[in-house]
Amino acid sequence: MEAVVIEKEALRLPENERARLADRLLESLSRRPAELEAAWLLEADSRMTAFREGLIEAVAGPEAMAKLRLRTSNESLAFLTDDDHHQPPM
């Protein structure tokens, strides 16, 4: 089956199923080394502790994704309008 057909079908899936599929596809591209997995677990624990202690606030998933999309689109636009097109955005 061609990738274009698979993509078209995948985009028809409900959002939660697309997210699950995207996660599985990304997982198939690169397996995380045990050290990286452990580091992410420590980071997650640290963030949860900070949240429980009131040091950080929770952000609703849709709001967080909207902010991320806006930030990445702004970074992309800045990159495309830069005079020096040879440097990737930081």
Short mmCIF file of N, CA and C in Angstrom, two decimals:
data_model
loop_
_atom_site.label_atom_id
_atom_site.label_comp_id
_atom_site.label_asym_id
_atom_site.label_seq_id
_atom_site.Cartn_x
_atom_site.Cartn_y
_atom_site.Cartn_z
N MET A 1 0.85 -1.18 0.00
CA MET A 1 0.00 0.00 0.00
C MET A 1 0.89 1.25 0.00
N GLU A 2 0.53 2.22 -0.79
CA GLU A 2 1.32 3.45 -0.89
C GLU A 2 1.13 4.34 0.33
N ALA A 3 2.19 5.07 0.68
CA ALA A 3 2.15 5.95 1.84
C ALA A 3 1.06 7.01 1.72
N VAL A 4 0.82 7.51 0.51
CA VAL A 4 -0.20 8.54 0.31
C VAL A 4 -1.58 8.01 0.67
N VAL A 5 -1.85 6.78 0.31
CA VAL A 5 -3.14 6.16 0.62
C VAL A 5 -3.27 5.95 2.13
N ILE A 6 -2.21 5.46 2.74
CA ILE A 6 -2.21 5.23 4.19
C ILE A 6 -2.42 6.55 4.93
N GLU A 7 -1.73 7.59 4.48
CA GLU A 7 -1.87 8.91 5.12
C GLU A 7 -3.30 9.40 5.02
N LYS A 8 -3.89 9.29 3.85
CA LYS A 8 -5.27 9.75 3.63
C LYS A 8 -6.23 9.01 4.56
N GLU A 9 -6.05 7.70 4.68
CA GLU A 9 -6.90 6.91 5.57
C GLU A 9 -6.66 7.26 7.03
N ALA A 10 -5.39 7.44 7.40
CA ALA A 10 -5.06 7.76 8.79
C ALA A 10 -5.67 9.09 9.21
N LEU A 11 -5.71 10.06 8.31
CA LEU A 11 -6.26 11.36 8.64
C LEU A 11 -7.77 11.31 8.86
N ARG A 12 -8.41 10.25 8.46
CA ARG A 12 -9.84 10.08 8.70
C ARG A 12 -10.13 9.50 10.09
N LEU A 13 -9.12 9.00 10.77
CA LEU A 13 -9.29 8.42 12.09
C LEU A 13 -9.65 9.49 13.11
N PRO A 14 -10.34 9.10 14.19
CA PRO A 14 -10.58 10.05 15.29
C PRO A 14 -9.25 10.51 15.88
N GLU A 15 -9.25 11.66 16.49
CA GLU A 15 -8.03 12.27 17.01
C GLU A 15 -7.24 11.34 17.93
N ASN A 16 -7.93 10.66 18.85
CA ASN A 16 -7.21 9.80 19.79
C ASN A 16 -6.53 8.63 19.07
N GLU A 17 -7.16 8.11 18.03
CA GLU A 17 -6.55 7.01 17.28
C GLU A 17 -5.38 7.51 16.43
N ARG A 18 -5.49 8.74 15.89
CA ARG A 18 -4.37 9.32 15.14
C ARG A 18 -3.18 9.53 16.07
N ALA A 19 -3.45 9.99 17.30
CA ALA A 19 -2.37 10.21 18.26
C ALA A 19 -1.69 8.90 18.60
N ARG A 20 -2.48 7.86 18.82
CA ARG A 20 -1.90 6.55 19.13
C ARG A 20 -1.06 6.05 17.96
N LEU A 21 -1.57 6.21 16.74
CA LEU A 21 -0.84 5.79 15.54
C LEU A 21 0.46 6.58 15.39
N ALA A 22 0.38 7.90 15.59
CA ALA A 22 1.58 8.73 15.49
C ALA A 22 2.62 8.30 16.51
N ASP A 23 2.18 8.00 17.72
CA ASP A 23 3.11 7.55 18.76
C ASP A 23 3.79 6.25 18.35
N ARG A 24 3.02 5.32 17.83
CA ARG A 24 3.59 4.03 17.41
C ARG A 24 4.54 4.20 16.24
N LEU A 25 4.21 5.08 15.30
CA LEU A 25 5.10 5.32 14.16
C LEU A 25 6.42 5.95 14.62
N LEU A 26 6.33 6.93 15.51
CA LEU A 26 7.55 7.55 16.03
C LEU A 26 8.39 6.54 16.80
N GLU A 27 7.73 5.72 17.57
CA GLU A 27 8.44 4.67 18.33
C GLU A 27 9.19 3.74 17.38
N SER A 28 8.59 3.46 16.22
CA SER A 28 9.22 2.54 15.28
C SER A 28 10.45 3.14 14.61
N LEU A 29 10.55 4.48 14.61
CA LEU A 29 11.68 5.13 13.96
C LEU A 29 12.94 5.09 14.80
N SER A 30 12.78 5.21 16.08
CA SER A 30 13.98 5.20 16.93
C SER A 30 13.63 4.67 18.30
N ARG A 31 14.27 3.63 18.67
CA ARG A 31 14.10 3.09 20.02
C ARG A 31 14.94 3.93 20.97
N ARG A 32 14.37 4.24 22.11
CA ARG A 32 15.09 5.04 23.08
C ARG A 32 16.03 4.15 23.90
N PRO A 33 17.26 4.60 24.04
CA PRO A 33 18.18 3.86 24.93
C PRO A 33 17.66 3.91 26.36
N ALA A 34 18.02 2.94 27.14
CA ALA A 34 17.55 2.85 28.53
C ALA A 34 17.92 4.11 29.33
N GLU A 35 19.09 4.69 29.06
CA GLU A 35 19.51 5.89 29.79
C GLU A 35 18.57 7.07 29.50
N LEU A 36 18.17 7.20 28.25
CA LEU A 36 17.27 8.28 27.88
C LEU A 36 15.90 8.07 28.52
N GLU A 37 15.43 6.85 28.49
CA GLU A 37 14.14 6.53 29.11
C GLU A 37 14.18 6.85 30.61
N ALA A 38 15.27 6.49 31.26
CA ALA A 38 15.42 6.77 32.69
C ALA A 38 15.45 8.28 32.96
N ALA A 39 16.12 9.02 32.09
CA ALA A 39 16.20 10.47 32.25
C ALA A 39 14.81 11.10 32.12
N TRP A 40 14.01 10.61 31.16
CA TRP A 40 12.66 11.14 31.01
C TRP A 40 11.78 10.80 32.21
N LEU A 41 11.96 9.63 32.78
CA LEU A 41 11.19 9.26 33.97
C LEU A 41 11.55 10.18 35.14
N LEU A 42 12.83 10.48 35.30
CA LEU A 42 13.25 11.41 36.35
C LEU A 42 12.66 12.80 36.12
N GLU A 43 12.67 13.25 34.87
CA GLU A 43 12.09 14.56 34.53
C GLU A 43 10.59 14.59 34.84
N ALA A 44 9.90 13.53 34.47
CA ALA A 44 8.46 13.46 34.73
C ALA A 44 8.18 13.48 36.23
N ASP A 45 8.96 12.73 36.99
CA ASP A 45 8.80 12.73 38.45
C ASP A 45 9.06 14.12 39.03
N SER A 46 10.10 14.79 38.53
CA SER A 46 10.44 16.12 39.00
C SER A 46 9.31 17.11 38.71
N ARG A 47 8.75 17.03 37.52
CA ARG A 47 7.66 17.93 37.15
C ARG A 47 6.41 17.66 37.98
N MET A 48 6.12 16.39 38.24
CA MET A 48 4.95 16.05 39.04
C MET A 48 5.13 16.56 40.47
N THR A 49 6.32 16.42 41.03
CA THR A 49 6.60 16.93 42.37
C THR A 49 6.42 18.44 42.41
N ALA A 50 6.96 19.14 41.39
CA ALA A 50 6.82 20.59 41.33
C ALA A 50 5.35 21.00 41.23
N PHE A 51 4.57 20.24 40.46
CA PHE A 51 3.14 20.53 40.33
C PHE A 51 2.44 20.34 41.67
N ARG A 52 2.71 19.23 42.33
CA ARG A 52 2.06 18.95 43.61
C ARG A 52 2.43 19.96 44.68
N GLU A 53 3.63 20.52 44.59
CA GLU A 53 4.08 21.51 45.56
C GLU A 53 3.65 22.92 45.18
N GLY A 54 2.93 23.05 44.07
CA GLY A 54 2.43 24.35 43.64
C GLY A 54 3.47 25.24 42.97
N LEU A 55 4.57 24.65 42.57
CA LEU A 55 5.63 25.43 41.94
C LEU A 55 5.36 25.68 40.45
N ILE A 56 4.58 24.81 39.84
CA ILE A 56 4.18 24.98 38.44
C ILE A 56 2.69 24.69 38.33
N GLU A 57 2.06 25.23 37.29
CA GLU A 57 0.64 25.01 37.07
C GLU A 57 0.45 24.05 35.90
N ALA A 58 -0.65 23.33 35.95
CA ALA A 58 -1.00 22.44 34.84
C ALA A 58 -1.60 23.27 33.71
N VAL A 59 -1.39 22.80 32.49
CA VAL A 59 -1.99 23.42 31.31
C VAL A 59 -2.78 22.33 30.60
N ALA A 60 -4.01 22.64 30.22
CA ALA A 60 -4.86 21.67 29.52
C ALA A 60 -4.18 21.27 28.21
N GLY A 61 -4.31 20.00 27.86
CA GLY A 61 -3.67 19.47 26.67
C GLY A 61 -3.95 20.28 25.42
N PRO A 62 -5.22 20.57 25.09
CA PRO A 62 -5.50 21.34 23.88
C PRO A 62 -4.84 22.73 23.90
N GLU A 63 -4.82 23.36 25.08
CA GLU A 63 -4.18 24.68 25.19
C GLU A 63 -2.67 24.56 24.97
N ALA A 64 -2.07 23.55 25.56
CA ALA A 64 -0.62 23.35 25.39
C ALA A 64 -0.28 23.08 23.93
N MET A 65 -1.08 22.26 23.26
CA MET A 65 -0.82 21.96 21.86
C MET A 65 -1.01 23.20 20.99
N ALA A 66 -2.01 24.02 21.29
CA ALA A 66 -2.23 25.25 20.52
C ALA A 66 -1.04 26.19 20.67
N LYS A 67 -0.52 26.32 21.90
CA LYS A 67 0.65 27.17 22.13
C LYS A 67 1.86 26.63 21.39
N LEU A 68 2.03 25.32 21.42
CA LEU A 68 3.17 24.71 20.74
C LEU A 68 3.07 24.91 19.22
N ARG A 69 1.86 24.71 18.68
CA ARG A 69 1.67 24.92 17.23
C ARG A 69 1.97 26.37 16.85
N LEU A 70 1.50 27.31 17.66
CA LEU A 70 1.74 28.72 17.38
C LEU A 70 3.23 29.02 17.44
N ARG A 71 3.89 28.51 18.47
CA ARG A 71 5.33 28.76 18.62
C ARG A 71 6.12 28.17 17.47
N THR A 72 5.79 26.93 17.08
CA THR A 72 6.56 26.31 15.99
C THR A 72 6.24 26.97 14.66
N SER A 73 5.00 27.41 14.44
CA SER A 73 4.70 28.09 13.17
C SER A 73 5.39 29.44 13.12
N ASN A 74 5.46 30.14 14.25
CA ASN A 74 6.17 31.43 14.29
C ASN A 74 7.66 31.24 14.04
N GLU A 75 8.24 30.18 14.61
CA GLU A 75 9.66 29.91 14.40
C GLU A 75 9.91 29.56 12.93
N SER A 76 9.00 28.81 12.32
CA SER A 76 9.13 28.46 10.91
C SER A 76 9.04 29.69 10.04
N LEU A 77 8.08 30.57 10.36
CA LEU A 77 7.93 31.79 9.57
C LEU A 77 9.16 32.69 9.71
N ALA A 78 9.69 32.78 10.93
CA ALA A 78 10.89 33.59 11.14
C ALA A 78 12.05 33.03 10.34
N PHE A 79 12.16 31.72 10.30
CA PHE A 79 13.23 31.07 9.56
C PHE A 79 13.08 31.36 8.07
N LEU A 80 11.86 31.29 7.56
CA LEU A 80 11.63 31.49 6.13
C LEU A 80 11.84 32.93 5.70
N THR A 81 11.68 33.88 6.61
CA THR A 81 11.86 35.28 6.25
C THR A 81 13.24 35.79 6.61
N ASP A 82 14.07 34.96 7.23
CA ASP A 82 15.44 35.34 7.55
C ASP A 82 16.23 35.63 6.28
N ASP A 83 17.17 36.56 6.39
CA ASP A 83 18.06 36.83 5.24
C ASP A 83 18.99 35.66 5.00
N ASP A 84 19.41 35.00 6.06
CA ASP A 84 20.33 33.88 5.95
C ASP A 84 19.55 32.57 6.03
N HIS A 85 19.22 32.00 4.88
CA HIS A 85 18.42 30.78 4.82
C HIS A 85 19.23 29.52 5.09
N HIS A 86 20.51 29.68 5.37
CA HIS A 86 21.35 28.51 5.56
C HIS A 86 21.40 28.03 7.01
N GLN A 87 20.96 28.85 7.93
CA GLN A 87 21.03 28.50 9.34
C GLN A 87 19.66 27.99 9.80
N PRO A 88 19.58 26.79 10.43
CA PRO A 88 18.30 26.30 10.95
C PRO A 88 17.87 27.13 12.15
N PRO A 89 16.56 27.17 12.42
CA PRO A 89 16.08 27.92 13.59
C PRO A 89 16.58 27.29 14.88
N MET A 90 16.83 28.12 15.87
CA MET A 90 17.30 27.64 17.17
C MET A 90 16.14 27.43 18.08
#
